[in-house]
Coordinates of C-alpha atoms in Angstrom, one line a residue:
X15 CA 91.4 -41.2 34.0
X16 CA 94.7 -41.6 32.2
X17 CA 96.4 -40.0 29.3
X18 CA 96.2 -43.4 27.5
X19 CA 92.4 -42.8 27.0
X20 CA 92.0 -39.3 25.7
X21 CA 88.9 -37.7 24.1
X22 CA 89.4 -37.4 20.4
X23 CA 87.3 -34.8 18.6
X24 CA 87.1 -35.2 14.9
X25 CA 85.4 -32.1 13.4
X26 CA 85.2 -28.5 12.4
X27 CA 87.1 -25.4 13.3
X28 CA 85.9 -21.9 12.2
X29 CA 86.6 -18.3 12.5
X30 CA 83.3 -16.9 13.7
X31 CA 82.4 -13.4 12.6
X32 CA 80.1 -12.0 15.3
X33 CA 77.7 -9.2 14.3
X34 CA 75.4 -7.7 16.9
X35 CA 72.1 -6.5 15.4
X36 CA 68.8 -5.3 16.7
X37 CA 67.0 -7.6 14.2
X38 CA 67.7 -9.5 11.0
X39 CA 67.5 -7.6 7.7
X40 CA 64.7 -8.4 5.3
X41 CA 65.3 -9.1 1.7
X42 CA 67.0 -6.3 -0.1
X43 CA 67.6 -4.3 3.1
X44 CA 70.9 -3.1 4.6
X45 CA 71.1 -2.4 8.3
X46 CA 73.9 -1.2 10.6
X47 CA 75.3 -3.5 13.3
X48 CA 76.0 -2.3 16.9
X49 CA 79.4 -4.1 16.7
X50 CA 81.3 -7.0 15.2
X51 CA 84.4 -9.0 15.8
X52 CA 86.0 -12.3 14.7
X53 CA 86.6 -15.1 17.1
X54 CA 87.6 -18.8 16.9
X55 CA 84.7 -21.3 16.9
X56 CA 83.2 -24.2 15.0
X57 CA 81.3 -27.1 16.7
X58 CA 84.4 -29.4 16.8
X59 CA 86.7 -26.7 18.1
X60 CA 84.1 -25.6 20.7
X61 CA 83.7 -29.1 22.0
X62 CA 87.4 -29.8 22.1
X63 CA 88.1 -26.6 24.0
X64 CA 85.4 -27.3 26.5
X65 CA 86.7 -30.8 27.2
X66 CA 90.3 -29.5 27.5
X67 CA 89.2 -26.7 29.9
X68 CA 87.6 -29.4 32.0
X69 CA 91.2 -30.8 32.4
X70 CA 90.5 -33.9 30.3
X71 CA 93.3 -34.8 27.8
X72 CA 91.8 -33.9 24.4
X73 CA 93.0 -34.2 20.8
X74 CA 91.5 -32.4 17.9
X75 CA 91.6 -33.9 14.3
X76 CA 90.6 -31.4 11.7
X77 CA 91.7 -29.1 8.9
X78 CA 92.5 -25.4 8.6
X79 CA 93.2 -23.3 5.5
X80 CA 96.3 -21.3 4.5
X81 CA 95.1 -17.9 5.7
X82 CA 95.2 -15.6 8.7
X83 CA 92.3 -17.3 10.3
X84 CA 94.3 -20.5 10.6
X85 CA 96.6 -19.0 13.2
X86 CA 93.7 -17.5 15.1
X87 CA 91.9 -20.8 15.6
X88 CA 95.0 -22.9 16.2
X89 CA 96.4 -20.5 18.8
X90 CA 93.0 -20.4 20.6
X91 CA 92.8 -24.2 20.7
X92 CA 96.3 -24.5 21.9
X93 CA 95.7 -22.0 24.7
X94 CA 92.7 -24.0 25.8
X95 CA 95.0 -27.1 26.2
X96 CA 93.9 -29.0 23.1
X97 CA 96.5 -31.2 21.4
X98 CA 96.8 -30.2 17.8
X99 CA 99.1 -33.0 16.6
X100 CA 96.5 -34.1 14.0
X101 CA 95.4 -30.7 12.6
X102 CA 96.4 -30.4 8.9
X103 CA 96.7 -27.4 6.6
X104 CA 95.0 -27.5 3.2
X105 CA 94.8 -25.1 0.3
X106 CA 92.0 -22.5 0.5
X107 CA 90.3 -20.6 3.4
X108 CA 89.8 -21.8 6.9
X109 CA 86.1 -22.5 7.6
X110 CA 84.2 -19.5 8.9
X111 CA 80.8 -18.5 10.0
X112 CA 78.7 -15.3 10.3
X113 CA 76.9 -15.2 13.6
X114 CA 74.1 -12.6 13.8
X115 CA 73.4 -12.0 17.5
X116 CA 70.1 -10.4 18.4
X117 CA 68.9 -9.0 21.8
X118 CA 67.8 -11.7 24.2
X119 CA 70.5 -14.2 23.2
X120 CA 68.9 -15.2 19.9
X121 CA 71.3 -16.0 17.0
X122 CA 71.3 -16.9 13.4
X123 CA 74.3 -18.5 11.8
X124 CA 75.6 -18.9 8.2
X125 CA 78.5 -21.4 7.8
X126 CA 81.1 -21.3 5.0
X127 CA 82.7 -24.8 5.1
X128 CA 86.2 -23.9 3.7
X129 CA 88.9 -26.3 4.9
X130 CA 86.3 -28.2 7.0
X131 CA 84.7 -29.7 3.8
X132 CA 87.9 -29.9 1.7
X133 CA 88.9 -33.4 2.9
X134 CA 90.2 -35.5 -0.1
X135 CA 87.7 -37.6 -2.0
X136 CA 89.4 -41.0 -2.1
X137 CA 88.5 -44.5 -3.3
X138 CA 87.2 -47.1 -1.0
X139 CA 89.8 -48.6 1.2
X140 CA 92.0 -45.5 1.3
X141 CA 91.9 -43.6 4.5
X142 CA 91.4 -39.8 4.8
X143 CA 92.8 -40.0 8.3
X144 CA 96.5 -40.5 8.9
X145 CA 97.7 -43.7 10.4
X146 CA 98.7 -41.8 13.6
X147 CA 95.1 -40.4 13.8
X148 CA 93.7 -43.9 13.3
X149 CA 95.9 -45.3 16.1
X150 CA 94.9 -42.4 18.4
X151 CA 91.2 -43.2 17.9
X152 CA 91.7 -46.9 18.8
X153 CA 93.0 -45.9 22.2
X154 CA 90.6 -43.1 22.9
X155 CA 88.2 -43.0 25.9
X156 CA 85.6 -41.7 23.4
X157 CA 85.3 -40.1 19.9
X158 CA 83.2 -37.0 19.5
X159 CA 81.8 -36.1 16.1
X160 CA 79.6 -33.3 14.6
X161 CA 78.1 -32.6 11.1
X162 CA 80.2 -29.7 9.9
X163 CA 82.7 -32.0 8.1
X164 CA 81.9 -34.6 5.4
X165 CA 79.9 -37.6 6.5
X166 CA 82.6 -39.8 4.8
X167 CA 85.2 -38.5 7.3
X168 CA 82.8 -39.1 10.3
X169 CA 82.0 -42.6 9.0
X170 CA 85.7 -43.5 8.8
X171 CA 86.4 -42.2 12.3
X172 CA 83.3 -44.0 13.7
X173 CA 84.1 -47.3 12.0
X174 CA 87.6 -47.2 13.5
X175 CA 86.2 -46.4 16.9
X176 CA 83.5 -49.1 16.8
X177 CA 86.1 -51.7 15.7
X178 CA 88.2 -50.8 18.8
X179 CA 85.1 -50.8 21.1
X180 CA 85.5 -47.0 21.7
X181 CA 82.2 -45.1 22.3
X182 CA 81.1 -42.7 19.5
X183 CA 79.2 -39.6 20.6
X184 CA 77.8 -37.6 17.7
X185 CA 76.3 -34.1 17.9
X186 CA 73.6 -34.0 15.1
X187 CA 74.2 -30.2 14.5
X188 CA 75.7 -29.0 11.3
X189 CA 74.6 -30.3 7.9
X190 CA 70.9 -30.5 7.2
X191 CA 70.8 -33.7 5.1
X192 CA 70.1 -37.1 6.4
X193 CA 72.7 -39.0 8.3
X194 CA 73.9 -42.2 6.4
X195 CA 72.5 -45.4 7.9
X196 CA 76.0 -46.9 8.0
X197 CA 77.2 -44.0 10.2
X198 CA 74.2 -44.2 12.5
X199 CA 74.9 -47.9 13.2
X200 CA 78.4 -46.9 14.5
X201 CA 77.1 -44.2 16.9
X202 CA 76.8 -45.0 20.6
X203 CA 75.1 -41.7 21.6
X204 CA 73.4 -39.3 19.1
X205 CA 72.7 -35.8 20.4
X206 CA 70.2 -33.8 18.4
X207 CA 68.0 -30.9 19.4
X208 CA 64.2 -31.0 18.7
X209 CA 64.6 -29.5 15.2
X210 CA 67.4 -31.9 14.2
X211 CA 65.5 -34.8 15.6
X212 CA 62.4 -33.9 13.6
X213 CA 64.5 -33.5 10.4
X214 CA 66.2 -36.8 11.0
X215 CA 63.0 -38.8 11.5
X216 CA 60.4 -36.8 9.6
X217 CA 58.3 -36.9 12.7
X218 CA 56.9 -34.1 14.8
X219 CA 58.7 -33.1 18.0
X220 CA 56.4 -30.5 19.5
X221 CA 55.8 -32.4 22.8
X222 CA 57.7 -34.7 25.1
X223 CA 55.7 -37.7 23.9
X224 CA 56.5 -36.9 20.3
X225 CA 60.2 -36.4 21.1
X226 CA 60.3 -39.8 22.8
X227 CA 58.6 -41.5 19.8
X228 CA 61.1 -39.8 17.4
X229 CA 64.0 -40.9 19.6
X230 CA 62.8 -44.4 19.5
X231 CA 62.8 -44.3 15.8
X232 CA 66.4 -43.2 15.8
X233 CA 67.3 -46.2 17.9
X234 CA 65.6 -48.4 15.3
X235 CA 68.0 -46.9 12.8
X236 CA 70.9 -48.4 14.8
X237 CA 71.8 -45.8 17.4
X238 CA 72.2 -47.2 21.0
X239 CA 71.2 -44.0 22.9
X240 CA 69.6 -40.7 21.9
X241 CA 70.3 -37.6 24.0
X242 CA 67.8 -34.8 23.0
X243 CA 68.6 -31.2 23.9
X244 CA 65.4 -29.4 24.5
X245 CA 66.6 -25.9 25.4
X246 CA 64.6 -24.4 28.3
X247 CA 62.8 -27.7 28.7
X248 CA 66.0 -29.5 29.6
X249 CA 67.2 -32.7 28.1
X250 CA 66.2 -36.4 27.9
X251 CA 68.3 -39.5 27.3
X252 CA 66.6 -42.5 25.7
X253 CA 68.4 -45.8 26.2
X254 CA 67.6 -49.4 25.2
X255 CA 65.8 -51.4 27.9
X256 CA 65.7 -48.5 30.4
X257 CA 63.2 -45.7 31.2
X258 CA 64.1 -42.3 29.7
X259 CA 66.3 -40.1 31.9
X260 CA 65.0 -36.5 32.2
X261 CA 67.2 -33.6 33.2
X262 CA 65.2 -30.4 33.8
X263 CA 66.6 -27.2 32.5
X264 CA 68.9 -25.4 35.1
X265 CA 67.8 -22.0 34.0
X266 CA 70.3 -19.1 34.3
X267 CA 69.0 -15.8 35.6
X268 CA 70.1 -14.0 32.4
X269 CA 70.4 -15.4 28.9
X270 CA 72.4 -13.2 26.5
X271 CA 73.9 -15.6 23.9
X272 CA 73.2 -19.2 23.2
X273 CA 76.1 -19.7 20.8
X274 CA 78.3 -22.7 21.8
X275 CA 76.0 -23.8 24.6
X276 CA 74.9 -26.9 22.8
X277 CA 78.5 -27.8 22.0
X278 CA 79.4 -27.3 25.7
X279 CA 76.6 -29.6 26.7
X280 CA 77.7 -32.4 24.4
X281 CA 81.4 -32.1 25.4
X282 CA 80.7 -32.0 29.1
X283 CA 78.4 -35.0 28.9
X284 CA 81.1 -36.9 27.1
X285 CA 83.8 -36.1 29.6
X286 CA 81.5 -37.1 32.5
X287 CA 80.8 -40.4 30.8
X288 CA 84.5 -41.1 30.2
X289 CA 85.1 -40.4 33.9
X290 CA 82.6 -43.0 34.8
X291 CA 79.7 -40.8 36.0
X292 CA 76.3 -42.3 35.7
X293 CA 74.1 -41.0 32.8
X294 CA 72.0 -39.1 35.2
X295 CA 75.0 -37.5 36.8
X296 CA 76.5 -36.7 33.4
X297 CA 73.3 -35.0 32.3
X298 CA 73.2 -32.8 35.4
X299 CA 76.8 -31.9 35.0
X300 CA 76.3 -31.0 31.3
X301 CA 73.2 -29.0 32.1
X302 CA 75.0 -26.8 34.6
X303 CA 77.7 -26.0 32.2
X304 CA 75.1 -25.4 29.4
X305 CA 73.4 -22.8 31.6
X306 CA 76.7 -21.1 32.6
X307 CA 77.7 -20.6 29.0
X308 CA 74.4 -18.8 28.4
X309 CA 75.4 -16.2 31.0
X310 CA 79.1 -16.0 30.7
X311 CA 80.0 -15.8 27.0
X312 CA 78.8 -12.2 26.6
X313 CA 77.4 -9.5 28.9
X314 CA 76.5 -10.4 32.5
X315 CA 74.2 -8.4 34.7
X316 CA 75.5 -8.9 38.2
X317 CA 73.1 -9.4 41.0
X318 CA 72.8 -11.2 44.3
X319 CA 70.5 -13.8 42.6
X320 CA 73.1 -14.5 39.9
X321 CA 75.9 -14.6 42.4
X322 CA 74.1 -17.2 44.6
X323 CA 73.2 -19.3 41.6
X324 CA 76.7 -19.1 40.3
X325 CA 78.2 -20.2 43.6
X326 CA 75.7 -23.1 43.9
X327 CA 76.5 -24.2 40.4
X328 CA 80.3 -24.3 40.9
X329 CA 80.0 -26.1 44.2
X330 CA 78.4 -29.1 42.3
X331 CA 81.4 -29.5 40.0
X332 CA 83.8 -30.9 42.5
X333 CA 87.3 -31.1 41.2
X334 CA 86.4 -29.6 37.8
X335 CA 85.6 -26.1 39.1
X336 CA 86.6 -24.0 42.1
X337 CA 84.0 -21.8 43.7
X338 CA 86.6 -19.1 44.1
X339 CA 87.0 -18.6 40.4
X340 CA 86.2 -15.2 38.9
X341 CA 83.8 -15.2 36.1
X342 CA 86.7 -14.5 33.7
X343 CA 88.6 -17.5 35.0
X344 CA 85.6 -19.7 34.5
X345 CA 85.0 -18.3 31.0
X346 CA 88.6 -19.1 30.1
X347 CA 88.2 -22.7 31.2
X348 CA 85.0 -23.3 29.2
X349 CA 85.2 -21.3 26.0
X350 CA 87.5 -21.2 23.0
X351 CA 86.6 -17.5 22.5
X352 CA 88.6 -15.8 25.2
X353 CA 88.6 -12.2 24.2
X354 CA 85.0 -11.1 23.4
X355 CA 85.0 -7.3 23.8
X356 CA 81.5 -6.8 25.2
X357 CA 82.2 -9.3 28.0
X358 CA 85.6 -7.7 28.8
X359 CA 83.9 -4.3 29.0
X360 CA 81.6 -5.7 31.6
X361 CA 84.6 -7.1 33.6
X362 CA 86.4 -3.8 33.5
X363 CA 83.3 -2.2 35.0
X364 CA 83.2 -4.7 37.9
X365 CA 85.5 -7.6 38.4
X366 CA 83.5 -10.1 40.5
X367 CA 84.6 -13.2 42.5
X368 CA 82.0 -15.5 44.0
X369 CA 84.0 -15.8 47.2

């Protein structure tokens, strides 16, 4: 690994407004929340922060607005070690989202695009990306995309990367519309969950057999590899000319919040690939981080079972993680949201170190 081949994340950055509720309101109903705070987030920012926390040189290309949220998200990314040379400020608000967190880790999210969707509409042949950003992409180890920015921006970044023989990994989360065929043909690895895969292919994804059939259809659209996130059922990577690679779920003892876990999975998998791990090794590495984020982002119920699982998990990460980290230190290395009050309250009650 060298600084000459960084990971370049082109994508979204949001201010996420977290609201803890017992249940979602029905139409016309007003309910009281148990609590609420605003934190940095967005799929692009989450992925960039995760990669940087894994000590891989990471650049973020995106847009923020001219409001108070801009400083919040930029400061958080900078503190995670993300390079912000290619973040621009545009008129209007920074992108933001309302995350309604329910007991058991379930969440519902409403996204307001803001600066993330305010990229200029230009004629063909004129770039939305600066010349410096284009040059950065050509020397990247990989380019990571999501669907919370316009497809036209993703397509431009993907074309530049493909022309320079740089792998393009695209998280299918974000916009609900179809992905343009021209963009799919530039993608090396597309990573949807079962719902996104079904929407993309108009095929059922209720069983593993159906998921494999739908993934094959995505390959017929031009994508080289399809990495399907299946939640508690693990993940599967479908490649041309090779058997599918399955990664069972590495279940955490306690699941409190799933927000950002999918972003962590995609970023960790990408970093592992750039560092020349095999696809199977990369899947296991990403799966472990995915499970850790389930437990760490919010409240943790400490127990011997969790402690043993946590220690075993860290020991598999080699140079990336130290088994002597506290939960707070690990959290700082993985998540752009470093100051979530419910989690801090838990740490004040009992600061734990796996050693």
